[in-house]
Short mmCIF file of C-alpha atoms in Angstrom, two decimals:
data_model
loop_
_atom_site.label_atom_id
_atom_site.label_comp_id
_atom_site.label_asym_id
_atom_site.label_seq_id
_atom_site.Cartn_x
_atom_site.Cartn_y
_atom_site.Cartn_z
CA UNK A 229 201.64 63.02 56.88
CA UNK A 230 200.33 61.47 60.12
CA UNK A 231 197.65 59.23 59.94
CA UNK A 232 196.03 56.16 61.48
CA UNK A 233 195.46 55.62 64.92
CA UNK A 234 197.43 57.61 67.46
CA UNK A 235 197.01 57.56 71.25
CA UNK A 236 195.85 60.44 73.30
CA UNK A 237 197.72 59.02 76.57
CA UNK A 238 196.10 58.82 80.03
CA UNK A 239 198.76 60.22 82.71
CA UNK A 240 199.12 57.18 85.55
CA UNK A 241 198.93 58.08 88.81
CA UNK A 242 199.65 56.85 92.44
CA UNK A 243 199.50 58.29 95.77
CA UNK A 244 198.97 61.75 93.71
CA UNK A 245 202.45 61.49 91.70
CA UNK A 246 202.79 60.52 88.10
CA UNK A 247 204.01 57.17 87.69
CA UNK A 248 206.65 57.31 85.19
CA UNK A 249 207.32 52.81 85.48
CA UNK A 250 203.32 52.72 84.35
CA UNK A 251 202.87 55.16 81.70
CA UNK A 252 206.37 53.83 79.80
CA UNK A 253 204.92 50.49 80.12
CA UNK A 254 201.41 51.82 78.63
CA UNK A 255 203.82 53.14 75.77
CA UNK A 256 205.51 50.13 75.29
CA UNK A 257 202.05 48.83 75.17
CA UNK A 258 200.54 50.53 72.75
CA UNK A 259 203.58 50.03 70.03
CA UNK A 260 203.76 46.63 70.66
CA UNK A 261 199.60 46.56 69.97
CA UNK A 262 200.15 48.54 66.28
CA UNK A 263 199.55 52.04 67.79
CA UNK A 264 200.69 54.46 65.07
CA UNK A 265 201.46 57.19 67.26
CA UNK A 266 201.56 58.68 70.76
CA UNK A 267 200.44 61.78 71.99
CA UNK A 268 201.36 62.73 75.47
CA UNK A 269 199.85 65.31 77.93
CA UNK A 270 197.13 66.32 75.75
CA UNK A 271 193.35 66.80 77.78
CA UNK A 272 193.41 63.17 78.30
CA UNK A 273 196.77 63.26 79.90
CA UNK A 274 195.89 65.59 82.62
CA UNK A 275 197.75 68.49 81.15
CA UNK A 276 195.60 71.57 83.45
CA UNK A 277 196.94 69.62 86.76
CA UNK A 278 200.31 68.64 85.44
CA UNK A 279 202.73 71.00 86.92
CA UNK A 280 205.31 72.45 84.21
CA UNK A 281 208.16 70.43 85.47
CA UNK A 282 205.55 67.42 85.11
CA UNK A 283 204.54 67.91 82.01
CA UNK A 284 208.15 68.32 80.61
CA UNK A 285 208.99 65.01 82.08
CA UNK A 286 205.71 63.57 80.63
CA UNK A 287 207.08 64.11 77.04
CA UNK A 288 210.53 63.12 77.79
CA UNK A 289 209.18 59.93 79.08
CA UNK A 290 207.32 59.27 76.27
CA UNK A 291 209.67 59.59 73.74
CA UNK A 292 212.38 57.87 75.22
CA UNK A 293 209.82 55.08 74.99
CA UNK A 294 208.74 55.59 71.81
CA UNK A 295 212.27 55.31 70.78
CA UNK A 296 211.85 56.36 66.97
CA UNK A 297 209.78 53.66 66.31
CA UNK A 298 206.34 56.02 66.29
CA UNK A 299 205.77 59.56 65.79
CA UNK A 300 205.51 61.63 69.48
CA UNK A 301 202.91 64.53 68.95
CA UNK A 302 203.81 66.13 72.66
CA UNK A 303 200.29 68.56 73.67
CA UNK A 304 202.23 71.96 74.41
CA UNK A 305 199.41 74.44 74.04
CA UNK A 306 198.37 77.37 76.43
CA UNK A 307 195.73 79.90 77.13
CA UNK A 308 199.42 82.19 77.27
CA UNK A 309 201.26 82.28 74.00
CA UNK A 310 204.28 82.58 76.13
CA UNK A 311 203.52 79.99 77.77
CA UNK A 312 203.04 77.96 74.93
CA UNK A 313 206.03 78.97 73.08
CA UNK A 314 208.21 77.21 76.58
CA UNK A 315 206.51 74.29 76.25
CA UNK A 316 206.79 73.97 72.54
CA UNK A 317 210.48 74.62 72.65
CA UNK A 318 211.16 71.88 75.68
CA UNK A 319 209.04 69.32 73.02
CA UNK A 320 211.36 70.30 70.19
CA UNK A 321 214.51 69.82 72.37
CA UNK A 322 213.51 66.84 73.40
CA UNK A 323 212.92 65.18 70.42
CA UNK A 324 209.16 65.52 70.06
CA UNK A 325 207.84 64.47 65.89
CA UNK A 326 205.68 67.57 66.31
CA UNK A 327 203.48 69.91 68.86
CA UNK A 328 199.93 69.54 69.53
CA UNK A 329 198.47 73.28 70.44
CA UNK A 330 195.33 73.76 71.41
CA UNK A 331 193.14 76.63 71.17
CA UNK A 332 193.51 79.81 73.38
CA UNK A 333 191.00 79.04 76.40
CA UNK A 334 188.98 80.70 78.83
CA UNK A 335 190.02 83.98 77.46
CA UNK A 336 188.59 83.39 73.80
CA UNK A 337 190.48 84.97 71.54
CA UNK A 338 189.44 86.73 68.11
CA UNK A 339 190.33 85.06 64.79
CA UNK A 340 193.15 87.51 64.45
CA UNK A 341 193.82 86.79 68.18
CA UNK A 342 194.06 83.03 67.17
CA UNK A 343 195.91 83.60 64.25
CA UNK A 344 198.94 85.34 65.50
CA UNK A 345 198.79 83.11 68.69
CA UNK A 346 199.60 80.05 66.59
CA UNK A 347 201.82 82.22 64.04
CA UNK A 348 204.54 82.98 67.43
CA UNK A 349 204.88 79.77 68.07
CA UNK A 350 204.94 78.82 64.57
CA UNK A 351 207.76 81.30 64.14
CA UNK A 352 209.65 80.93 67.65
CA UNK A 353 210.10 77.35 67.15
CA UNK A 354 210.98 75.00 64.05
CA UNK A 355 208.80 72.09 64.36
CA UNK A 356 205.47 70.71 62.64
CA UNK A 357 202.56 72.16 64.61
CA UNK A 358 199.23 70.74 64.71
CA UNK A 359 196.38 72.84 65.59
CA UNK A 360 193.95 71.20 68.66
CA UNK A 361 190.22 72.74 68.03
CA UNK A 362 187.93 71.61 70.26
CA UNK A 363 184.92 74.38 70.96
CA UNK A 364 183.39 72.28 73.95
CA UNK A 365 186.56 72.88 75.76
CA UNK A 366 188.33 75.85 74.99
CA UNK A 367 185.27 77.97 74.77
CA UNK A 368 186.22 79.21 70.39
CA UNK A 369 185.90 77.45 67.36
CA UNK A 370 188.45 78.15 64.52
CA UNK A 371 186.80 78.86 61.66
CA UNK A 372 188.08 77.20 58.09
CA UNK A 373 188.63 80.41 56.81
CA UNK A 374 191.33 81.13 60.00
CA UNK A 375 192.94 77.78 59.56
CA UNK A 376 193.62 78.05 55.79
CA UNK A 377 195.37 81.57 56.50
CA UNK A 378 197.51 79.55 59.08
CA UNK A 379 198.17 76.48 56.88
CA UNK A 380 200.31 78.70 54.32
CA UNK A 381 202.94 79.04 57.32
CA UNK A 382 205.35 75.72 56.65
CA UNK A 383 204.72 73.90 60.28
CA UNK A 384 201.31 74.74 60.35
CA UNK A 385 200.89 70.86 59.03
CA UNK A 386 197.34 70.10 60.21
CA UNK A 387 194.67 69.72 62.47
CA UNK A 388 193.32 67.61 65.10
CA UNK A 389 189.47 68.35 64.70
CA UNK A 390 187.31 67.82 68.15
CA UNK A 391 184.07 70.04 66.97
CA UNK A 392 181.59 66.81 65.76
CA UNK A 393 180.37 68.67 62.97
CA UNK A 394 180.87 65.57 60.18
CA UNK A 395 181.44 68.36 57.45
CA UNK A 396 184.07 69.91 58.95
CA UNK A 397 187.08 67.84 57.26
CA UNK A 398 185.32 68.32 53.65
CA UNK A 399 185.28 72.23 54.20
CA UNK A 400 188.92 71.51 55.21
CA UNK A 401 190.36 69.52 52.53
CA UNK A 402 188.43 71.73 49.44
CA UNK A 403 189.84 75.31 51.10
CA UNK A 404 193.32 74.09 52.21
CA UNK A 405 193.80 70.40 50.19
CA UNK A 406 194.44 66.97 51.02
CA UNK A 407 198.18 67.14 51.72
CA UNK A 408 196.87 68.98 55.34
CA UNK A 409 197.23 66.82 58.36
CA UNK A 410 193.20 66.11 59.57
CA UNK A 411 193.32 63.73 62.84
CA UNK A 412 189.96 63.59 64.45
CA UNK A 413 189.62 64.24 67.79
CA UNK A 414 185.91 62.42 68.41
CA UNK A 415 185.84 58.18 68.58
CA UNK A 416 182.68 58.24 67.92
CA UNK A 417 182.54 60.04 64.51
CA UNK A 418 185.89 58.51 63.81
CA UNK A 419 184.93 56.93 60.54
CA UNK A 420 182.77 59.21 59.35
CA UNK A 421 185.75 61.81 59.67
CA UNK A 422 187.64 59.77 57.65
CA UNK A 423 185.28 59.32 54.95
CA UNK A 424 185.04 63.27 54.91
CA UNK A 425 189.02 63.52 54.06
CA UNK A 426 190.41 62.78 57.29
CA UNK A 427 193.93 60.88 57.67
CA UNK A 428 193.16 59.15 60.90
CA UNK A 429 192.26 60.06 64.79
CA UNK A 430 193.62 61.21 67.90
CA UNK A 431 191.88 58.34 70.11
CA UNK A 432 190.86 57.80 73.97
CA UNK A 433 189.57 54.70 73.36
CA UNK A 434 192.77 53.14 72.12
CA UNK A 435 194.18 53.57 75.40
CA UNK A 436 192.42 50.37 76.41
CA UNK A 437 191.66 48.93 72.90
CA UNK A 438 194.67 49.83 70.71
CA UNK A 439 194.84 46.56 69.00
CA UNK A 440 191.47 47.29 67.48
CA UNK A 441 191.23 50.83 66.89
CA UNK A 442 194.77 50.72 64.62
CA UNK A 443 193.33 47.78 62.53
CA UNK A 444 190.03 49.82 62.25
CA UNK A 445 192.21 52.47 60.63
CA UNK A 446 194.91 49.49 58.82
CA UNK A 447 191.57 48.80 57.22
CA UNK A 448 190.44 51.55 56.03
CA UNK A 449 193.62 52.66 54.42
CA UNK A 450 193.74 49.17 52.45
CA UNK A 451 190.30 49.70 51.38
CA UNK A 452 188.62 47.17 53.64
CA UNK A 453 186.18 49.23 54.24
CA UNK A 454 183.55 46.92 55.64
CA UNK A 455 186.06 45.17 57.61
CA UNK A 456 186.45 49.28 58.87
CA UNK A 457 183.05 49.57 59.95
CA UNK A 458 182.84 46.54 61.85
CA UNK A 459 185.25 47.24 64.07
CA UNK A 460 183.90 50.96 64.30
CA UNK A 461 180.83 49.31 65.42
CA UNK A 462 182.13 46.49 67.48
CA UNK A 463 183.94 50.04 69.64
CA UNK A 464 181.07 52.12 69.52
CA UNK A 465 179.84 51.14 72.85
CA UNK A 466 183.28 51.49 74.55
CA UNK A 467 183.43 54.90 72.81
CA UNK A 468 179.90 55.79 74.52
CA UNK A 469 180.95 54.80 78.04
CA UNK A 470 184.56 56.55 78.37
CA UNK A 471 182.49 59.82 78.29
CA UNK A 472 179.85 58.89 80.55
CA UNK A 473 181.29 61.15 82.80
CA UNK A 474 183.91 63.84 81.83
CA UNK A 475 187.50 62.59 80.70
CA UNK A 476 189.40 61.29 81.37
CA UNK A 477 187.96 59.69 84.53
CA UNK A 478 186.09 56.91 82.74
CA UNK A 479 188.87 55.89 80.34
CA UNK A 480 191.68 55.72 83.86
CA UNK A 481 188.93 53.41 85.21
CA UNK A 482 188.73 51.14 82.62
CA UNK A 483 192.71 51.12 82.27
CA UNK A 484 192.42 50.14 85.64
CA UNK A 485 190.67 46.64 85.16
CA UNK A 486 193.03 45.84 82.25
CA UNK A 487 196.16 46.26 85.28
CA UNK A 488 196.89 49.86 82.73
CA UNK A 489 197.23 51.54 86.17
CA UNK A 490 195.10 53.07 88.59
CA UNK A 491 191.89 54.62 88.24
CA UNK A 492 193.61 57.69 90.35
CA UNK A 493 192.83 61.28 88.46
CA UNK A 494 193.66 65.26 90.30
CA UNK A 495 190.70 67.03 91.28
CA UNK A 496 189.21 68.33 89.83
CA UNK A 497 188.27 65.21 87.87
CA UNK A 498 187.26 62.75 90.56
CA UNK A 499 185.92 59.36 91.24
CA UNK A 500 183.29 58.37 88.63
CA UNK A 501 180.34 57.11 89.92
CA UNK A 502 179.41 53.33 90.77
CA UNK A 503 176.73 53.64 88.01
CA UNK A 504 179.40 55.27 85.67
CA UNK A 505 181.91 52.15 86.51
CA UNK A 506 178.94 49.92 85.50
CA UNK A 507 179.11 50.92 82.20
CA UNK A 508 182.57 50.97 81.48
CA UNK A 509 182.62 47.57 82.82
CA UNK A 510 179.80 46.60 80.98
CA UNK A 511 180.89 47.96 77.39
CA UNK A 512 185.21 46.49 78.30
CA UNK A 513 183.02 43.26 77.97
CA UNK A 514 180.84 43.86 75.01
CA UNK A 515 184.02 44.65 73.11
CA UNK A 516 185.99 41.32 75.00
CA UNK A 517 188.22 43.62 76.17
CA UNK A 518 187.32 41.73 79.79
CA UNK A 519 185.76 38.93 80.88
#
């Protein structure tokens, strides 16, 4: 079972190349800060602009960081099922804890269409997969009905649930049960997720504020759960600003002022905005995170 806080990794960049020396430090980071897992070359990491041969690196970087000491869920989904499959089986090889695959995009496929998508890979490769929804993004929703059918096949081990809708992980637990991986996928609702049956989330924020979001979540699993919401609360404005403008340019920025490396993104994500900057700024010092 994963659960807790794990990281969905920014990709540093400089002069338009990935730097490898920043992003193993960020790793090294994030262990050293509690981090309960890592999850490179998801959205957050940049995976649309990473080039194949970057994005294999990307999760070979990260888990020779990681070095066994937390879980590696590498992103290897695909609007091409073939596609997916190669990047599924370089994760495996590699030495990935398990797959992150999101949902079919742009070309919207049918619940059937979804099903069999994530039953190939399921079947072409022998690792735990969990399933990325996130409607705002890929364009379908996966309905609880088309998840259970895929949580009878053995890797299918859970789901990282970006769709906001606070019910969402209740419908999931009573149709599938509570042994079924549920990471969410939204900051903001992170909390509430969990008191819906969710195990934990798959977190921008904590690329910048690690420390607290994994005691937010050491918390709740003790049963502290005032102690919980505090923190929850304490974040909420960080977790506001990192999607002032579309991720993950917000989030690079504010690794930026904590020397996390540099604010650089690929177009098409850009530059935020000097207003945009204002509030990141102005929530990193809300939360103490600067000065």
């Amino acid at each position: 079972m994963f659960k807790g806080s794990f990281t969905a990794l920014i990709t540093p960049m400089r002069n338009g190349a990935v730097d490898e020396r920043a992003f193993q430090d960020l790793c090294e980071w994030q262990i050293a800060e509690g981090t309960h897992g890592l999850v490179p070359v998801g959205t957050t990491g940049e995976s649309p602009t990473l080039s194949h041969e970057e994005h294999m690196r990307v999760v070979e970087l990260c888990i020779e960081a990681a070095a066994g000491r937390v879980p590696v869920v590498a992103g290897t989904g695909s609007n091409s099922t073939a596609e997916a499959i190669q990047l599924t089986q370089h994760a495996k090889e590699a030495g990935a804890t398990a797959a992150l695959v999101v949902l079919p995009y742009y070309n919207k496929p049918t619940p059937e269409g979804q099903y069999q998508h994530y039953k190939a890979i399921h079947d072409a490769v022998d690792i735990p997969i969990i399933i990325y929804n996130v409607p705002p993004r890929s364009a379908v929703d996966m309905t609880v009905e088309t998840m259970a059918r895929l949580a009878k096949l053995p890797r299918i081990v859970g789901v990282k649930d970006a769709t906001a809708d606070l019910t969402r992980s209740l419908s999931t637990r009573l149709a599938i049960g509570s042994e079924f991986c549920q990471l969410s996928g939204e900051d903001g609702t992170a909390i509430a997720f969990l008191s819906q049956g969710g195990h934990g989330c798959i977190s921008v924020t904590s690329n910048v504020a690690p420390r607290l979001c994994a005691q937010m979540h050491n918390a709740w699993q003790a049963g502290r759960f005032p102690e919980a919401m505090a923190i929850h609360e304490r974040l909420f404005p960080l977790h506001k600003a990192l999607f002032c403008e579309t991720s993950p340019g917000p989030v690079k920025y504010a690794a930026s002022l904590i020397g996390r490396g540099t604010a650089e993104a690929r177009l098409p994500i850009c530059e935020i905005a000097d207003s945009s900057k204002q509030k990141v700024k102005s929530a990193m010092v809300s939360v103490g995170l600067l000065n």
